[in-house]
CSV table of C-alpha atoms in Angstrom, one decimal:
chain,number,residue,atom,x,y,z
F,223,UNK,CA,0.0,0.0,0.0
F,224,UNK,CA,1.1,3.0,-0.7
F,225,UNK,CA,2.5,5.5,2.2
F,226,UNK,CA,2.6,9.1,0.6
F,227,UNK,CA,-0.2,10.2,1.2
F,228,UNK,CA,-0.6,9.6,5.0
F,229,UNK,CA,2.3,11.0,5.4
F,230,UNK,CA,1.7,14.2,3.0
F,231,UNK,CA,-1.2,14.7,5.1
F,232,UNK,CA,0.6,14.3,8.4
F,233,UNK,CA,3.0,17.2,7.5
F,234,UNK,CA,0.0,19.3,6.5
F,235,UNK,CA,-1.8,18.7,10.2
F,236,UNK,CA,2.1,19.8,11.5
F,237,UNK,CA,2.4,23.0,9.3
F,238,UNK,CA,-1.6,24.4,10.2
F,239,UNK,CA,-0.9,23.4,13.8
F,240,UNK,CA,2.5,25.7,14.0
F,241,UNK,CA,0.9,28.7,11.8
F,242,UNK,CA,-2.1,28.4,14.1
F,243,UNK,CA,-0.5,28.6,17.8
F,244,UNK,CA,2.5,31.4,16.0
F,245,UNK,CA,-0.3,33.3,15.1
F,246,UNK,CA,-3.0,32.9,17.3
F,247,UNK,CA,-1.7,32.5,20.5
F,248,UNK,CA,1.2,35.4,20.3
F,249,UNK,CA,1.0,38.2,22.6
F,250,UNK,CA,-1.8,41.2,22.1
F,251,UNK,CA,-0.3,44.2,20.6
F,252,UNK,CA,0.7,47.2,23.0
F,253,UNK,CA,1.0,49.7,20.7
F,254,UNK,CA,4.1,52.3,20.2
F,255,UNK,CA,6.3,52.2,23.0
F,256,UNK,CA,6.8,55.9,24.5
F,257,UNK,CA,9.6,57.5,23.1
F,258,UNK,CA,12.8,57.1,26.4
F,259,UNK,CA,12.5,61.3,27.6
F,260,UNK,CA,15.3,63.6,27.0
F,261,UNK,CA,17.9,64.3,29.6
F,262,UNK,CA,18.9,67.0,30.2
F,263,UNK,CA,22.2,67.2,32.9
F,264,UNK,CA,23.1,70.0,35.0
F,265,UNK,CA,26.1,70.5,36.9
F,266,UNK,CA,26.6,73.0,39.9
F,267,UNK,CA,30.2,73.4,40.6
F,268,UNK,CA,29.4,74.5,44.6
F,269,UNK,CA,27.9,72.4,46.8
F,270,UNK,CA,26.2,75.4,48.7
F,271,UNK,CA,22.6,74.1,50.0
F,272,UNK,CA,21.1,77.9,49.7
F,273,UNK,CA,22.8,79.5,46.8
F,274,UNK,CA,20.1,81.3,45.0
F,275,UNK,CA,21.2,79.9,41.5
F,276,UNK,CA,20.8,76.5,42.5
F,277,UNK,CA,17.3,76.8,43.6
F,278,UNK,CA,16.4,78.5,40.3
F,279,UNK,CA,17.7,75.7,39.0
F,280,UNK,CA,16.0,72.7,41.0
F,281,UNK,CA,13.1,74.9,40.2
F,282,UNK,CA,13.9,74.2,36.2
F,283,UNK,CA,14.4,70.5,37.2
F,284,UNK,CA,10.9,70.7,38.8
F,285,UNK,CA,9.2,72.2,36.4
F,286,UNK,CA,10.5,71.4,33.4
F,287,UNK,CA,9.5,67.3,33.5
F,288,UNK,CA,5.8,68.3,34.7
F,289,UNK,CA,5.3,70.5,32.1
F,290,UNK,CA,6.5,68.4,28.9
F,291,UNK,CA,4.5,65.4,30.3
F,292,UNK,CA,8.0,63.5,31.1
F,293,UNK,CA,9.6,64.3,27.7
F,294,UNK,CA,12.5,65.5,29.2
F,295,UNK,CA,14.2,64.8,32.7
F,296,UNK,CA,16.6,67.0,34.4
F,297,UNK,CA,19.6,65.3,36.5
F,298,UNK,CA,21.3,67.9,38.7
F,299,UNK,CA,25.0,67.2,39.6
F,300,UNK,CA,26.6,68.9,42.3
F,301,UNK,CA,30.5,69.4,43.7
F,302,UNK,CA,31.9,70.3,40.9
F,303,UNK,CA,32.5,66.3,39.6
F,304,UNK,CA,33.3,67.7,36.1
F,305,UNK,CA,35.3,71.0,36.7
F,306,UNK,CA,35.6,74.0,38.9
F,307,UNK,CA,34.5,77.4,37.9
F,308,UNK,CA,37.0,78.4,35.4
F,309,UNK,CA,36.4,75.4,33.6
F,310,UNK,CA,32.7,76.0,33.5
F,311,UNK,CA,32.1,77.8,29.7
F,312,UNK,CA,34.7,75.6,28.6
F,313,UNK,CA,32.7,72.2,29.4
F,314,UNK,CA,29.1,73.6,28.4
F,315,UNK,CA,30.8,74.4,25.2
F,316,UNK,CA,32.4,71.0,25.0
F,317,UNK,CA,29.3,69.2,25.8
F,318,UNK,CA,30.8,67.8,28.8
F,319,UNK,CA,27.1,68.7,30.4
F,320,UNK,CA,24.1,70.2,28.9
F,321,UNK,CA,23.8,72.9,31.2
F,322,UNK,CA,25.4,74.9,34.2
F,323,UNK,CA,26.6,78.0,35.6
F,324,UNK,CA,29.1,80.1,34.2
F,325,UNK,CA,30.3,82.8,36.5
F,326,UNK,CA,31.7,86.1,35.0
F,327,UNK,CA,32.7,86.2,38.9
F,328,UNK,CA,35.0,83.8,38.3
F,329,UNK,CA,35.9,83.8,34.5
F,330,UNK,CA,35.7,87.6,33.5
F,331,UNK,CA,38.1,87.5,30.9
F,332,UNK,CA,36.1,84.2,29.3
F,333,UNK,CA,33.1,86.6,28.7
F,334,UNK,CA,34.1,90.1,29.1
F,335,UNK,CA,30.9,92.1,28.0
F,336,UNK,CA,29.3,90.4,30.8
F,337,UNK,CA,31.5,91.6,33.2
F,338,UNK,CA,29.8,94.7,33.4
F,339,UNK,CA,27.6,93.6,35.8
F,340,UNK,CA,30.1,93.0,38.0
F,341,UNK,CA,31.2,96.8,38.3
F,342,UNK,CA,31.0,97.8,41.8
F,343,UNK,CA,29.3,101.1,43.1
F,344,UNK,CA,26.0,101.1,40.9
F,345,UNK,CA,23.5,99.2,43.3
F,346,UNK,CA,23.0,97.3,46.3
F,347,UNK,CA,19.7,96.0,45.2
F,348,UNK,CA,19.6,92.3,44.3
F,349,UNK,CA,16.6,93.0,42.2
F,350,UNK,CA,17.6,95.6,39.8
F,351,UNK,CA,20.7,94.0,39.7
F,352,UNK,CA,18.9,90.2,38.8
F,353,UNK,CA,16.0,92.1,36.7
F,354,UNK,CA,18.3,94.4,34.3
F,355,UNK,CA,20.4,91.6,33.6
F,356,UNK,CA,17.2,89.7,31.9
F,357,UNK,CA,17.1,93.1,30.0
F,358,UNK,CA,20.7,93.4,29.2
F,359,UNK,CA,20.7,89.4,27.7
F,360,UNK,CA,18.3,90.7,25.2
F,361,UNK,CA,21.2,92.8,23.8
F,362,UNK,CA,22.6,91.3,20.5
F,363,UNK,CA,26.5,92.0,21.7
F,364,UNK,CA,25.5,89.8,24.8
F,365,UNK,CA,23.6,87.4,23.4
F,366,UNK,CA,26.8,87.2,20.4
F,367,UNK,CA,29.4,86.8,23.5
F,368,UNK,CA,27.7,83.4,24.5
F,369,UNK,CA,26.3,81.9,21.8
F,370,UNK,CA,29.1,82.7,18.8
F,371,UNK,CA,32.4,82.6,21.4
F,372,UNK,CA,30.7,80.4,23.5
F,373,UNK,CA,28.3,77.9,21.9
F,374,UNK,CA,25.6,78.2,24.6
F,375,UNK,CA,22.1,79.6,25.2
F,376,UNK,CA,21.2,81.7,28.4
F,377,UNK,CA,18.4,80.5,29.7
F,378,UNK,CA,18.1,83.0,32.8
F,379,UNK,CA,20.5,84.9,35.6
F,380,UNK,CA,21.2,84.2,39.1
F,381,UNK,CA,22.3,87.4,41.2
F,382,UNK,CA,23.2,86.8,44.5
F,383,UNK,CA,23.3,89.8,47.4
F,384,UNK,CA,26.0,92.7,47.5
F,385,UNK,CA,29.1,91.6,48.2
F,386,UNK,CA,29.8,93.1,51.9
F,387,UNK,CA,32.5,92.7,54.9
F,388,UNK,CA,32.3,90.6,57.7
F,389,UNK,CA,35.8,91.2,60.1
F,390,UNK,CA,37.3,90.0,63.6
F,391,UNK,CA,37.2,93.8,64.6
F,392,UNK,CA,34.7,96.3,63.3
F,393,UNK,CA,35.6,98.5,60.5
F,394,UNK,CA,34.3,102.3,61.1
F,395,UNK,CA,36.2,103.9,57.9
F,396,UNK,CA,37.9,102.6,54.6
F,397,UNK,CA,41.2,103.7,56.0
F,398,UNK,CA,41.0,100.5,58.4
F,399,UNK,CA,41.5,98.7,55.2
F,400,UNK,CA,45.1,99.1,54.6
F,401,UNK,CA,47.2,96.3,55.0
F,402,UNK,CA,44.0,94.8,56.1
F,403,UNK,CA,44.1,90.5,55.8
F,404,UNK,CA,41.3,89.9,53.8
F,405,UNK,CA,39.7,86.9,51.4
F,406,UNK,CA,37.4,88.8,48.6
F,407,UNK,CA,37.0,88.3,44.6
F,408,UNK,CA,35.5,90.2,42.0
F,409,UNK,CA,34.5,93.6,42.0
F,410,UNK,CA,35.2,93.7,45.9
F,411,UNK,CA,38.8,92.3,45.4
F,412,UNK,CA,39.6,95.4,42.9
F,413,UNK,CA,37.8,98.2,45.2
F,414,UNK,CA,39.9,96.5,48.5
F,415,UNK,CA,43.4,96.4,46.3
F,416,UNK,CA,43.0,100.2,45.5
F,417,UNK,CA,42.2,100.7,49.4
F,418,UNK,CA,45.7,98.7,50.1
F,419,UNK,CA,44.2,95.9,51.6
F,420,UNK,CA,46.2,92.1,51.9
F,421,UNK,CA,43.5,90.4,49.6
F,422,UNK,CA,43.6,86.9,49.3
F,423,UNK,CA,41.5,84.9,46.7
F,424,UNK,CA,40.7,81.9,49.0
F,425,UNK,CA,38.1,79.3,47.7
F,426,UNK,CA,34.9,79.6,49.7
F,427,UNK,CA,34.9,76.5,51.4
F,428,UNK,CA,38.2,77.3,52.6
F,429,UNK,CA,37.5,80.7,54.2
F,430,UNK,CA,36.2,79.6,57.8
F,431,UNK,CA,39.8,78.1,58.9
F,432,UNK,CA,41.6,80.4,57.2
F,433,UNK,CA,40.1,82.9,59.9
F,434,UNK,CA,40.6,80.2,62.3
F,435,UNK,CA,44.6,80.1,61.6
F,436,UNK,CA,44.9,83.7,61.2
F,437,UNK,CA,45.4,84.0,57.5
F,438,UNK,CA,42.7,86.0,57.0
F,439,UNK,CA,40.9,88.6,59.3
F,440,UNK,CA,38.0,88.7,57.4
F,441,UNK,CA,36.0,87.9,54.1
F,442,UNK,CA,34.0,89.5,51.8
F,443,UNK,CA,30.8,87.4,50.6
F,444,UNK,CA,26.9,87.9,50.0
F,445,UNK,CA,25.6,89.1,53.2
F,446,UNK,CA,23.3,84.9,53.7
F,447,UNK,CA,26.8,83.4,52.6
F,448,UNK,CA,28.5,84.4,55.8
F,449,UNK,CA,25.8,82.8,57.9
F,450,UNK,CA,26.1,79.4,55.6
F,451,UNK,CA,29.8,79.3,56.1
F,452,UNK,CA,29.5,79.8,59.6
F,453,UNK,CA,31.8,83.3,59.4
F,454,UNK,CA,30.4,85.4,61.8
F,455,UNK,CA,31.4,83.0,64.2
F,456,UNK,CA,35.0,84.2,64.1
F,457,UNK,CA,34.4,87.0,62.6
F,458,UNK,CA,31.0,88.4,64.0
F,459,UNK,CA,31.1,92.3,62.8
F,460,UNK,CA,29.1,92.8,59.6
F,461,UNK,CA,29.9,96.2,58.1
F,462,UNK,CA,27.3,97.5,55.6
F,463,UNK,CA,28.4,99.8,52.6
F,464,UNK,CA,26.5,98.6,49.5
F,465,UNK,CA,29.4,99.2,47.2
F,466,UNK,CA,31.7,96.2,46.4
F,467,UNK,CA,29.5,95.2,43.7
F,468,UNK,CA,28.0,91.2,43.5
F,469,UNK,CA,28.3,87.8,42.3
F,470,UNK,CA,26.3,86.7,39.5
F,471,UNK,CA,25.9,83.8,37.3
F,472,UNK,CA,24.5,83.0,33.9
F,473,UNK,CA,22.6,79.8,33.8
F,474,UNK,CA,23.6,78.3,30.5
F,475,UNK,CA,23.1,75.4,28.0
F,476,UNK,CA,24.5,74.1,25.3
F,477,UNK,CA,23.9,75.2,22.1
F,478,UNK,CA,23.7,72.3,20.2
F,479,UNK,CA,21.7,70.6,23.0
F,480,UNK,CA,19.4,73.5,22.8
F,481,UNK,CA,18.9,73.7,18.9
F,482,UNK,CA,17.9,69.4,19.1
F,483,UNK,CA,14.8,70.5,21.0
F,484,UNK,CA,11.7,70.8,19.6
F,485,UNK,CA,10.4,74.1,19.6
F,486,UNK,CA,7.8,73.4,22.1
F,487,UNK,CA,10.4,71.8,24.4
F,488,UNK,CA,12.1,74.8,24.0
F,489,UNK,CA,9.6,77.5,24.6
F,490,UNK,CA,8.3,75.3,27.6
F,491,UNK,CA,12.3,76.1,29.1
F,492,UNK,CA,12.1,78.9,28.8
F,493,UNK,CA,8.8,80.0,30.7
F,494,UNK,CA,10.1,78.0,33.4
F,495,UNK,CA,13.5,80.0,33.0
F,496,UNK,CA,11.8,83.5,33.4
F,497,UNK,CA,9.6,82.1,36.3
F,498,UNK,CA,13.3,81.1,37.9
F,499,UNK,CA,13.9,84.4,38.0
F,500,UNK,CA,11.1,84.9,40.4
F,501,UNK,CA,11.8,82.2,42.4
F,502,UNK,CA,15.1,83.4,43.2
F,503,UNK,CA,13.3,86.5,44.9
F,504,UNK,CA,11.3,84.5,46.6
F,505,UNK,CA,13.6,82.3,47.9
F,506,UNK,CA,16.0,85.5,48.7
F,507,UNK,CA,13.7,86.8,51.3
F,508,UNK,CA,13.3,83.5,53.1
F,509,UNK,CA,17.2,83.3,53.0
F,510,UNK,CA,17.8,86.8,54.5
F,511,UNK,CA,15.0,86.7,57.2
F,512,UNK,CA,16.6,83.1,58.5
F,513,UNK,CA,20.0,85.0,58.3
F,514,UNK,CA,19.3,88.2,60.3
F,515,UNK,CA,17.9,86.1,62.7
F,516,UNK,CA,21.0,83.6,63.2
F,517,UNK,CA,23.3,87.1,63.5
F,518,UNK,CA,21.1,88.4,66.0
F,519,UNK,CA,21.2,85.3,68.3
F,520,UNK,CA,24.8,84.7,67.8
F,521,UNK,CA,25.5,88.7,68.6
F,522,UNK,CA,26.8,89.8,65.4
F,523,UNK,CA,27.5,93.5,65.7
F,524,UNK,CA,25.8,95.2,62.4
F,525,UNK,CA,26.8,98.5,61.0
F,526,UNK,CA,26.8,100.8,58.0
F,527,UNK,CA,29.8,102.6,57.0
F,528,UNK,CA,29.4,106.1,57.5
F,529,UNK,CA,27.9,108.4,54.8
F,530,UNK,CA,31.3,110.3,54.0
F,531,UNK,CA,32.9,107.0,54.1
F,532,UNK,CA,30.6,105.1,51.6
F,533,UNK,CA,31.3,108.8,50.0
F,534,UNK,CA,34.7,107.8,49.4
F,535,UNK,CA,34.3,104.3,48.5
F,536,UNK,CA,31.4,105.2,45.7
F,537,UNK,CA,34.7,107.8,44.2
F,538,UNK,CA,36.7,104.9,44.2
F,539,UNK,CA,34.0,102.9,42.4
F,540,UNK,CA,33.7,105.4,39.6
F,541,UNK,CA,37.2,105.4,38.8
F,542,UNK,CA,36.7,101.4,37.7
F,543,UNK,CA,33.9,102.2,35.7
F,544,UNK,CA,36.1,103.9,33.7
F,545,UNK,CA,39.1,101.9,33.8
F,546,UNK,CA,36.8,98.8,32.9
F,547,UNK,CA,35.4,101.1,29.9
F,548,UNK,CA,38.8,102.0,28.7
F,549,UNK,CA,40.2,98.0,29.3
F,550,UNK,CA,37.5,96.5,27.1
F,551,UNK,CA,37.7,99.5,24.0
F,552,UNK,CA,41.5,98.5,23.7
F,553,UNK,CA,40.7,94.6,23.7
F,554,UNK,CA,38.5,95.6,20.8
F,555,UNK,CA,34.9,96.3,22.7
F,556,UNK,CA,34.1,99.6,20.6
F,557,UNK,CA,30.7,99.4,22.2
F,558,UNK,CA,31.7,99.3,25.5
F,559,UNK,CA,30.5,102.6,26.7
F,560,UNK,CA,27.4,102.3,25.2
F,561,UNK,CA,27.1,98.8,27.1
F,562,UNK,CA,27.9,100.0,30.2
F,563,UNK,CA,25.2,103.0,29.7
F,564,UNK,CA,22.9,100.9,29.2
F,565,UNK,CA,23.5,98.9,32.3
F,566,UNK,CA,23.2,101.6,34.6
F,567,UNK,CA,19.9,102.9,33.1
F,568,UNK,CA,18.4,99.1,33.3
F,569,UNK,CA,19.6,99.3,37.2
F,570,UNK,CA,18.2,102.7,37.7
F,571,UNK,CA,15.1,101.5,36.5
F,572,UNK,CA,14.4,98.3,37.9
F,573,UNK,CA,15.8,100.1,41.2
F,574,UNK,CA,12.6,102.4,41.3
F,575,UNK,CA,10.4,99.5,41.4
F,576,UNK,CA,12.0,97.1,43.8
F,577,UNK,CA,9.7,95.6,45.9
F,578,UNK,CA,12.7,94.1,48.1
F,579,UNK,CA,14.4,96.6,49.0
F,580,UNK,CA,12.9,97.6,52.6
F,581,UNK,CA,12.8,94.3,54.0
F,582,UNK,CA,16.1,92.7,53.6
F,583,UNK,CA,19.1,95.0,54.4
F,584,UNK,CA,17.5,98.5,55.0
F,585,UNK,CA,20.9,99.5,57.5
F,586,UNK,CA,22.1,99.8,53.8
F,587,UNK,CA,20.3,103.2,53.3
């Protein structure tokens, strides 16, 4: 008898029964999968728990996830792991990180225009100083100085308060000054070197024992930094003058990491980025009332230089406006005076209307 067609019909029963249980019993469809969100990587070089730029920023990494519906994640990254301040526009550049702080503080000669904002003598108001910088970003030359030299996007500043002196013994004049052992940067390091002060550029975590060893006498700082670095406990007279200028950053991000975004990612940043701005304020006030009240359990004796004093120290002040003027026009800045106009009239107006001003350090006035 003959076989074939048995078997023929035996390997038809095999081949229905695999196409049935390969296509019948696989598993149901899901659908798309989500699309893995963006991440975006900040890095803050200081450690500080209070700095006012780094709660603007955990405010972007907040925000920013909520508000793209988990499109894009932010991973802050603090200490420094990837560079200290100088290094900073270097490694946004780079791509080393998406996004950070670059300090003109710090890097002045990096991004010069910017360094305007450092001169000392125009303001002690953290507000006009924080709100005429969002004006002055707006400025082509400014906006040219990051994104051309620099390959990176601002996305908003940080201002902290005016830089001021907090000493072992009180300081009643500027004339106390000279050959005075003293840790400042900045603006305040040029105003205390024309006063003949010993300045010393010691890194801020460093500051505390180099009071406690005697290298130092004294630091300059934000007035809420000496209370997080524990100064005024060696060195617990807080002299007032408004004058030595500030610290600032510019919260940055790549440029090429910025550009990849859609546009709607993009515009979502940056509402968060101007609403930053705000919470810095906010978060300001809270600082400064926990501060005055940690000087006035711990004794610290405050005081405001004298009007002929600050007088003198506002003379000195101009005199660097110039020089700063003159320094940048020879590097090639032709539009440096017009710059630096228009940074004064941005502070003058944004000083008319600060809401601030009364409640924090009103010894300054």
């Amino acid at each position: 008898m003959d076989k074939k067609p048995g078997i023929l019909l035996l390997i038809g029963l095999l081949v229905f029964s695999l196409a049935f249980f390969t296509t019948g019993c696989q598993a149901p469809a899901t659908g798309p999968q989500p699309a893995k969100p963006e991440v975006i990587k900040i890095t803050i070089h200081d450690p500080s728990t209070i700095l006012t730029f780094k709660k603007g920023m955990e405010y972007f990494q907040k925000e920013v996830p909520v508000r793209t519906n988990g499109r894009v994640e932010v991973e802050i990254i603090t200490g420094g792991p990837m560079g200290d301040w100088e290094e900073q526009p270097d490694n946004i550049q780079q791509g080393v990180f998406d996004m950070g702080m670059v300090s003109p503080t710090h890097t002045p000669g990096k991004i010069p225009l910017w360094s305007v904002a450092l001169l000392p003598g125009i303001t002690d108001s953290i507000y006009a100083h924080n709100m005429a910088l969002v004006e002055l970003a707006k400025h082509p030359s400014m906006i040219a100085e990051l994104e051309e030299r620099w390959n990176q996007k601002l996305l908003f500043p940080g201002s902290m308060d005016a830089f001021e002196m907090m000493t072992e013994r009180p300081i009643t004049s500027i004339d106390n000054l000279r050959g005075f052992p003293i840790r400042a940067i900045g603006s305040a390091a040029v105003m205390l070197n024309k006063l003949g002060a010993k300045v010393s550029a010691i890194p801020g975590p460093d500051v505390y024992t180099s009071i406690e060893r005697g290298i130092v006498d004294g630091a300059v700082f934000p007035v809420d930094t000496f209370a997080e670095r524990k100064i005024h406990e060696l060195a617990p007279n807080l002299t007032l003058s408004g004058n030595l200028g500030f610290f600032f950053g510019l919260v940055t991000m790549n440029l090429d990491t910025w550009n990849a975004l859609p546009a709607d990612i993009q515009q979502i940043m940056l509402e968060v980025s101007q609403e930053a701005v705000t919470t810095n304020f906010e978060v300001y006030h809270e600082i400064n009332m926990a501060t005055k009240k940690t000087f006035e359990a711990a004794g610290v004796k405050v005081t405001r230089l004298p009007d002929n004093e600050i007088a003198r120290l506002q003379e000195l002040a101009k005199a660097t406006w110039e020089d700063w003027i003159v320094e940048m026009e020879n590097d090639g800045y032709v539009e440096a005076r017009k710059i630096f106009d228009l940074w004064v009239e941005l502070v003058r107006k944004h000083e008319a209307n600060d809401p601030w001003a009364a409640k924090w350090w009103p010894e300054r006035r």
